[in-house]
Coordinates of N, CA, C and O in Angstrom, one line a residue:
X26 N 91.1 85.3 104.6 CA 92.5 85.2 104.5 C 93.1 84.6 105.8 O 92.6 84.8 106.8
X27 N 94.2 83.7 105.7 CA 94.8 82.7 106.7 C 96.3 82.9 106.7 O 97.1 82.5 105.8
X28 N 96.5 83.9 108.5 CA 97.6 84.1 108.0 C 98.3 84.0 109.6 O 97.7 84.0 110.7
X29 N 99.5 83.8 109.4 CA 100.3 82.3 110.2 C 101.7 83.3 110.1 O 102.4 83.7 109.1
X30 N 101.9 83.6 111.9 CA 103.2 84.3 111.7 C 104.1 82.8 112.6 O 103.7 81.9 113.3
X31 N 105.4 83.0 112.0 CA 106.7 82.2 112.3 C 107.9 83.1 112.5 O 108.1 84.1 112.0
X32 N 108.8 82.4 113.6 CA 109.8 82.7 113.7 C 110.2 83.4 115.1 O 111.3 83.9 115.3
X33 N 109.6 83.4 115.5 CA 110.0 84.0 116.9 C 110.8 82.7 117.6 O 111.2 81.7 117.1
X34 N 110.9 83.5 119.2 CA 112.1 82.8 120.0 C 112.3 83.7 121.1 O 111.7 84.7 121.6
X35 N 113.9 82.9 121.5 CA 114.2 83.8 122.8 C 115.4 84.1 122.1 O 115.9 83.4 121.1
X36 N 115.7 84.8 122.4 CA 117.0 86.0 122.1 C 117.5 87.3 123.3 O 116.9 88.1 123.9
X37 N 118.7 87.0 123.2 CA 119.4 88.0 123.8 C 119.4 89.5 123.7 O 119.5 90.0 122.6
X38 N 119.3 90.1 124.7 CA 119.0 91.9 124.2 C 120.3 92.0 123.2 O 121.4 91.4 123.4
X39 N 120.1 92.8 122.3 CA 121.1 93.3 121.2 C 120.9 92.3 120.0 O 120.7 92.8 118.9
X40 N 120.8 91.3 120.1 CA 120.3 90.1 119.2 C 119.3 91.0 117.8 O 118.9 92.2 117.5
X41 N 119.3 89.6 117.1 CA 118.2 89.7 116.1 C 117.5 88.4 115.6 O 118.1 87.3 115.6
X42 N 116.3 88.5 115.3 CA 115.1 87.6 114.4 C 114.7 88.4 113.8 O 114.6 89.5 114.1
X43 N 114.3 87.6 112.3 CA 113.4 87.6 111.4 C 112.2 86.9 111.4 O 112.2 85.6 111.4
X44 N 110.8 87.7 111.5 CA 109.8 87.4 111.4 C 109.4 87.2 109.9 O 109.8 87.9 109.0
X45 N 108.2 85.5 109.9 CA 107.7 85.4 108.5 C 106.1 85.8 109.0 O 105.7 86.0 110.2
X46 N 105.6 85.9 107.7 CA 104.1 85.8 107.8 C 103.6 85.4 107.2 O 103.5 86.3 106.3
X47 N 103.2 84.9 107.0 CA 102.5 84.1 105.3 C 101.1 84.1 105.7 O 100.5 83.9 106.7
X48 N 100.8 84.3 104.0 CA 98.9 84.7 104.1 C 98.5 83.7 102.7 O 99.0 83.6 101.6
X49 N 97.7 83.3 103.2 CA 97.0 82.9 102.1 C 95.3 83.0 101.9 O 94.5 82.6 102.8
X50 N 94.9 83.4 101.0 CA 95.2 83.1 99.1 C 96.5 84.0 99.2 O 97.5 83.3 99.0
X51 N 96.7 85.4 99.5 CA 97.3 86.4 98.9 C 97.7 87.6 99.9 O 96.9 88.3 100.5
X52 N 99.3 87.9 100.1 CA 99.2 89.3 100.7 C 98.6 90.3 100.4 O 98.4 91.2 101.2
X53 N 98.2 90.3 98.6 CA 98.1 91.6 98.3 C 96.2 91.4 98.4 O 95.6 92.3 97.8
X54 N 95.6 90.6 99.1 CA 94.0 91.0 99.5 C 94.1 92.0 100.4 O 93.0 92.3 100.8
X55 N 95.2 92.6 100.9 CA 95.0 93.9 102.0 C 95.5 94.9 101.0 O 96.2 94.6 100.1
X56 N 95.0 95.8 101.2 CA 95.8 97.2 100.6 C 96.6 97.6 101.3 O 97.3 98.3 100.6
X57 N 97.0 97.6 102.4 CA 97.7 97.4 103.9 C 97.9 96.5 104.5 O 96.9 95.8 104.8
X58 N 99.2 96.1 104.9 CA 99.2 94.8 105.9 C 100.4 95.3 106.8 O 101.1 96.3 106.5
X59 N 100.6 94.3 107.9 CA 101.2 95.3 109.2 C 101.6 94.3 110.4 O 100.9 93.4 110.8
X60 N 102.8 94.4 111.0 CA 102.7 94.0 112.0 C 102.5 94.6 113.5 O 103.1 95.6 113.9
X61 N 101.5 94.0 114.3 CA 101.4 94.1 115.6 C 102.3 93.3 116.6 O 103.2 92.6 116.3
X62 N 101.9 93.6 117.7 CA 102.7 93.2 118.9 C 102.0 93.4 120.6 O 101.9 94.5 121.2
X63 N 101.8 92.5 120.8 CA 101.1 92.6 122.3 C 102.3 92.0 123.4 O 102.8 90.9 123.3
X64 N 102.6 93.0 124.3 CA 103.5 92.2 125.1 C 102.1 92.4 126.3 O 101.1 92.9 126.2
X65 N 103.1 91.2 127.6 CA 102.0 91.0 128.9 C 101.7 92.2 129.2 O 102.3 93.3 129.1
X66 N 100.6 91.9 129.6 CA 99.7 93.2 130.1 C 99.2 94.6 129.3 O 98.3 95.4 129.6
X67 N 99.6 94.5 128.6 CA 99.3 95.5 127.3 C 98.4 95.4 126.5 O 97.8 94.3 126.2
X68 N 98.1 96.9 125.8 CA 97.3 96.5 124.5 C 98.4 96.0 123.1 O 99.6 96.1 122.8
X69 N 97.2 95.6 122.4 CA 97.9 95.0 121.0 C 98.6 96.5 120.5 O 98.0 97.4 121.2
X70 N 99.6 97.1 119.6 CA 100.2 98.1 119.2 C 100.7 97.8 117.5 O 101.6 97.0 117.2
X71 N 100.0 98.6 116.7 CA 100.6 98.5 115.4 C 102.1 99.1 115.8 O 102.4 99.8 116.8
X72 N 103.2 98.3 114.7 CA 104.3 98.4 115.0 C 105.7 98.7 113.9 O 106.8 99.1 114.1
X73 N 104.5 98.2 112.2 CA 105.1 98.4 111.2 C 103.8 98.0 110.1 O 102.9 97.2 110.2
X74 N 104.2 99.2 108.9 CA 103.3 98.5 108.0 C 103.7 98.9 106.6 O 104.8 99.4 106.3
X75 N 102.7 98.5 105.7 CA 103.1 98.3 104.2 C 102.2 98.5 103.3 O 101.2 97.8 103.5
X76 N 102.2 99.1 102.4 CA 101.3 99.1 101.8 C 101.4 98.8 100.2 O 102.5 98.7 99.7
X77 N 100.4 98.6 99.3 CA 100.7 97.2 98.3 C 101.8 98.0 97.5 O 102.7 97.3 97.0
X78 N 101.7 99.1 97.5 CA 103.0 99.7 96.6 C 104.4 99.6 96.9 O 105.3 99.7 96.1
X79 N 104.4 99.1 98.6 CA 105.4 99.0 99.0 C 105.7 100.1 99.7 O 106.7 99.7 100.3
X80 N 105.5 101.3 100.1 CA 105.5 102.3 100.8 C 105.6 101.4 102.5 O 104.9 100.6 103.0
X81 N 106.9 101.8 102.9 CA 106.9 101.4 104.6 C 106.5 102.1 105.6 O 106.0 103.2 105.2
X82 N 106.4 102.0 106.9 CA 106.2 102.9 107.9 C 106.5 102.0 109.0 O 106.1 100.8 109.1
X83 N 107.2 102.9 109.9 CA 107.4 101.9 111.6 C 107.1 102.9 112.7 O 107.3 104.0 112.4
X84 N 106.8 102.7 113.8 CA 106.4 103.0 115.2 C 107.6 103.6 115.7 O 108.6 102.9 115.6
X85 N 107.6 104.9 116.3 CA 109.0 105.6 116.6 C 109.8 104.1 117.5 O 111.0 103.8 117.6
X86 N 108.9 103.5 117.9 CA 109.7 102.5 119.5 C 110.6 101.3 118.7 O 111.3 100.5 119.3
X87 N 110.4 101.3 117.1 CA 111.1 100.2 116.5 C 112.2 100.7 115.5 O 113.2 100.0 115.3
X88 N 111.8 102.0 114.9 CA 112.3 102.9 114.2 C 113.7 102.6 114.2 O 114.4 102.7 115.2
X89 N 114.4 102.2 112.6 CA 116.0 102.4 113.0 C 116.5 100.8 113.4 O 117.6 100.4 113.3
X90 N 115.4 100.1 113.9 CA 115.5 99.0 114.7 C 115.2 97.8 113.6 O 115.9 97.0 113.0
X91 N 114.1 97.8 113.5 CA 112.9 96.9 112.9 C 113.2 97.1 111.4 O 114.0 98.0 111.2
X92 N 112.7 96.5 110.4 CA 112.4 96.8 109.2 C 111.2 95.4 108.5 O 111.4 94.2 108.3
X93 N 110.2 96.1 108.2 CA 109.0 95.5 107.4 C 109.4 94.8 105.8 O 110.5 95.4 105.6
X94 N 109.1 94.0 104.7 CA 109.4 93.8 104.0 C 108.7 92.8 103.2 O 108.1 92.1 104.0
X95 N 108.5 92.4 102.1 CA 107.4 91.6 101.8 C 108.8 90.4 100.7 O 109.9 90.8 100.3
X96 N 108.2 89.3 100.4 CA 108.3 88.7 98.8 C 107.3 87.9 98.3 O 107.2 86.6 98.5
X97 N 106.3 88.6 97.6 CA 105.1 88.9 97.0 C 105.2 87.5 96.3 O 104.2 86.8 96.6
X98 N 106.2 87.0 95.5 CA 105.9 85.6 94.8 C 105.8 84.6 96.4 O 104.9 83.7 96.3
X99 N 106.2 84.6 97.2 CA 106.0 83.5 97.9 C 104.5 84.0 99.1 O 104.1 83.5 100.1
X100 N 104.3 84.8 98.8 CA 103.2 85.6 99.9 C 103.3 85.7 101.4 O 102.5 85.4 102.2
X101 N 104.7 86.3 101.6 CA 105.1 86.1 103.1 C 105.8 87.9 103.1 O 106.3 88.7 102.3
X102 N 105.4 87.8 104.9 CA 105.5 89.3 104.8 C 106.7 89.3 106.1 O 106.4 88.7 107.1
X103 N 107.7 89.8 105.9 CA 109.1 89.8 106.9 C 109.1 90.9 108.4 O 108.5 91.9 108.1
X104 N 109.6 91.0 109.6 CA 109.9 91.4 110.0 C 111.5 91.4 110.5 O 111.6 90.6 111.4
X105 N 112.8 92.1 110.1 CA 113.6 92.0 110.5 C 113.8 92.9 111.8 O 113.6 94.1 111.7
X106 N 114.2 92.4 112.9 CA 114.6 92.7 114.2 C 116.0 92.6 114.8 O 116.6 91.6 115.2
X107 N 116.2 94.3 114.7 CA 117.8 93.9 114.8 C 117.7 95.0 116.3 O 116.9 95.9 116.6
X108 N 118.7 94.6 117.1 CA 119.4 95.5 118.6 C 118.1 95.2 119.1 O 117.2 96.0 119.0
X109 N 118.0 94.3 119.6 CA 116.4 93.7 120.6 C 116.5 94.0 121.4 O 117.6 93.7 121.8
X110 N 115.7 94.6 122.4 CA 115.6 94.8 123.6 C 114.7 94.3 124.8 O 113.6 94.1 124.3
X111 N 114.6 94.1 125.9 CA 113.3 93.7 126.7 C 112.2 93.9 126.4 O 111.4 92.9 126.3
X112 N 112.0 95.3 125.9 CA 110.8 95.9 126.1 C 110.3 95.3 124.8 O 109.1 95.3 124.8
X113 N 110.9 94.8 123.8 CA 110.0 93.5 122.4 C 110.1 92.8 122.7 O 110.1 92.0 121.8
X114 N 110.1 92.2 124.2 CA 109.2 90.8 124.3 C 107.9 91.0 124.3 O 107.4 91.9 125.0
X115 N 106.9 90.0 123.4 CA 106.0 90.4 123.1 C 105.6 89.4 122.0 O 106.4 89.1 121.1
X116 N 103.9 88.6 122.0 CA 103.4 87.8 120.9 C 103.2 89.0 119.6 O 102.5 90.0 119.6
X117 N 104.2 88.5 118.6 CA 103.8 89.4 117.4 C 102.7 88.6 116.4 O 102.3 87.5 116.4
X118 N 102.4 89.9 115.5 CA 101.1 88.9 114.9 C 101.2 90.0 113.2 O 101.7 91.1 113.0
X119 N 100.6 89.2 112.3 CA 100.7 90.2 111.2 C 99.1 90.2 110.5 O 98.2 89.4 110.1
X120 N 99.1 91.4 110.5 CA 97.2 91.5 110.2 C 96.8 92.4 109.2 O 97.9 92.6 108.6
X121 N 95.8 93.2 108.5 CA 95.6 94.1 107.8 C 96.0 95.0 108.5 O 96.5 94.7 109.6
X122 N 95.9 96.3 108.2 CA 96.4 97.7 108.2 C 95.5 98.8 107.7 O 95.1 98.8 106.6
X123 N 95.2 99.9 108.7 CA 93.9 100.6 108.0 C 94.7 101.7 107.3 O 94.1 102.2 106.4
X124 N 95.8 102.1 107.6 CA 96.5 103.2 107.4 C 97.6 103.3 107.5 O 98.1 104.0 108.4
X125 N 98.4 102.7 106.7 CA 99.7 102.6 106.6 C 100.9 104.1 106.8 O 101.9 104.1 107.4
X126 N 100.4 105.0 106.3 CA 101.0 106.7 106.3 C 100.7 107.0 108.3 O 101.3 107.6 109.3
X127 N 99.9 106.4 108.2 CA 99.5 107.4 109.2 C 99.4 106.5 110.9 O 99.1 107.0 112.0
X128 N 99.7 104.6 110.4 CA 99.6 104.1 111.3 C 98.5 103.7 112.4 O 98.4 103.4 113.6
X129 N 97.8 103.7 111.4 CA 96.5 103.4 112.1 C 96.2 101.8 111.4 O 96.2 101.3 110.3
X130 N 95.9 101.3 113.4 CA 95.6 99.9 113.0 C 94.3 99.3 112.4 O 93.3 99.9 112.8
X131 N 94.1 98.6 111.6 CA 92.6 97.9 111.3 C 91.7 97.6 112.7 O 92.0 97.4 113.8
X132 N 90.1 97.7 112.1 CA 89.3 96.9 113.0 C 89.1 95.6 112.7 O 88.4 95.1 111.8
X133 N 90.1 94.9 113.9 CA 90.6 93.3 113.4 C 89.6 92.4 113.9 O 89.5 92.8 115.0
X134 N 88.9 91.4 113.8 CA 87.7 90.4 114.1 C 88.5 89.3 114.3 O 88.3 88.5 115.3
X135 N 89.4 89.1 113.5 CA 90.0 87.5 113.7 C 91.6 87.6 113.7 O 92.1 87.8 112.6
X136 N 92.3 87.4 114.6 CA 93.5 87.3 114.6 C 93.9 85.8 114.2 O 93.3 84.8 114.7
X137 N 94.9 85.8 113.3 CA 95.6 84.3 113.0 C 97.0 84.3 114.4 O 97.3 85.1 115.3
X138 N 97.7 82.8 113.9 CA 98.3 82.9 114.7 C 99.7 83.7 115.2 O 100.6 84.0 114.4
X139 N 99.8 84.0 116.4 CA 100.7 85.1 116.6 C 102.2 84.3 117.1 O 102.1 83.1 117.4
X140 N 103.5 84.9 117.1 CA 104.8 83.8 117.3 C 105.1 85.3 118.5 O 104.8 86.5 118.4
X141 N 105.8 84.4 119.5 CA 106.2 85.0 120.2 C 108.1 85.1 120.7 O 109.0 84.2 120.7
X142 N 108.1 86.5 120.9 CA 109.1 87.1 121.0 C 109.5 87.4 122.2 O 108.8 88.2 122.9
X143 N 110.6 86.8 122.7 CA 111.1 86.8 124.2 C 112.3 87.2 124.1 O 113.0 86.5 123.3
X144 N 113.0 88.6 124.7 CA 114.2 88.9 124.8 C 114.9 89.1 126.0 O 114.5 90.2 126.6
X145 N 116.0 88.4 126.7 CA 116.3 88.3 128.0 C 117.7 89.7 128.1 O 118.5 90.1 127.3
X146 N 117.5 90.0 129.5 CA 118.7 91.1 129.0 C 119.6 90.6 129.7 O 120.8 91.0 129.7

């Protein structure tokens, strides 16, 4: 699967972006899919995910903030980012998901490409 995140930028703290993701053949080859986020120096951090039913889940640090979302005919998976802060600057990336309930990331081998998120305060 080949999957290609868009839409990042620089943005103002409080600001918002929508993240795309598009996979192809198909989002729904994951039973889970999810976005991550690695800012400098850090480890990578699941941050939102999904599962094919559509069941959501987000990371207390985006919670209220963030919202995950799919549209299955065009095979693209959304990240809306709303009241941005410093602390999400950070290359986001969208990948499988081992556990959506429970937030546990996949054992990932190949990352596609990740869009980065720069928020100035």
């Amino acid at each position: 699967v080949q999957l290609q995140a868009s839409g990042g930028g620089l943005v103002q703290a409080g600001g918002s972006l929508t993240l795309s993701c598009t996979a192809s053949p198909s989002l729904f080859v994951f039973n889970n899919i999810g976005w991550y986020r690695q800012a400098p120096g850090k480890q990578r951090e699941l941050i939102a995910a999904m599962t094919s039913g559509g069941y959501t889940n987000h990371a207390d640090s985006v919670k209220g903030r963030f919202t995950i979302s799919r549209n299955g005919a065009k095979n693209t998976l959304y990240l809306r980012m709303n009241s941005l802060k410093p602390e999400d600057t950070a290359v986001y990336y969208c990948n499988e998901v081992r556990s959506a309930t429970m937030l546990v990331p996949a054992n990932i081998r190949s990352w596609g490409q990740g869009t980065l998120v720069t928020v100035s305060s």
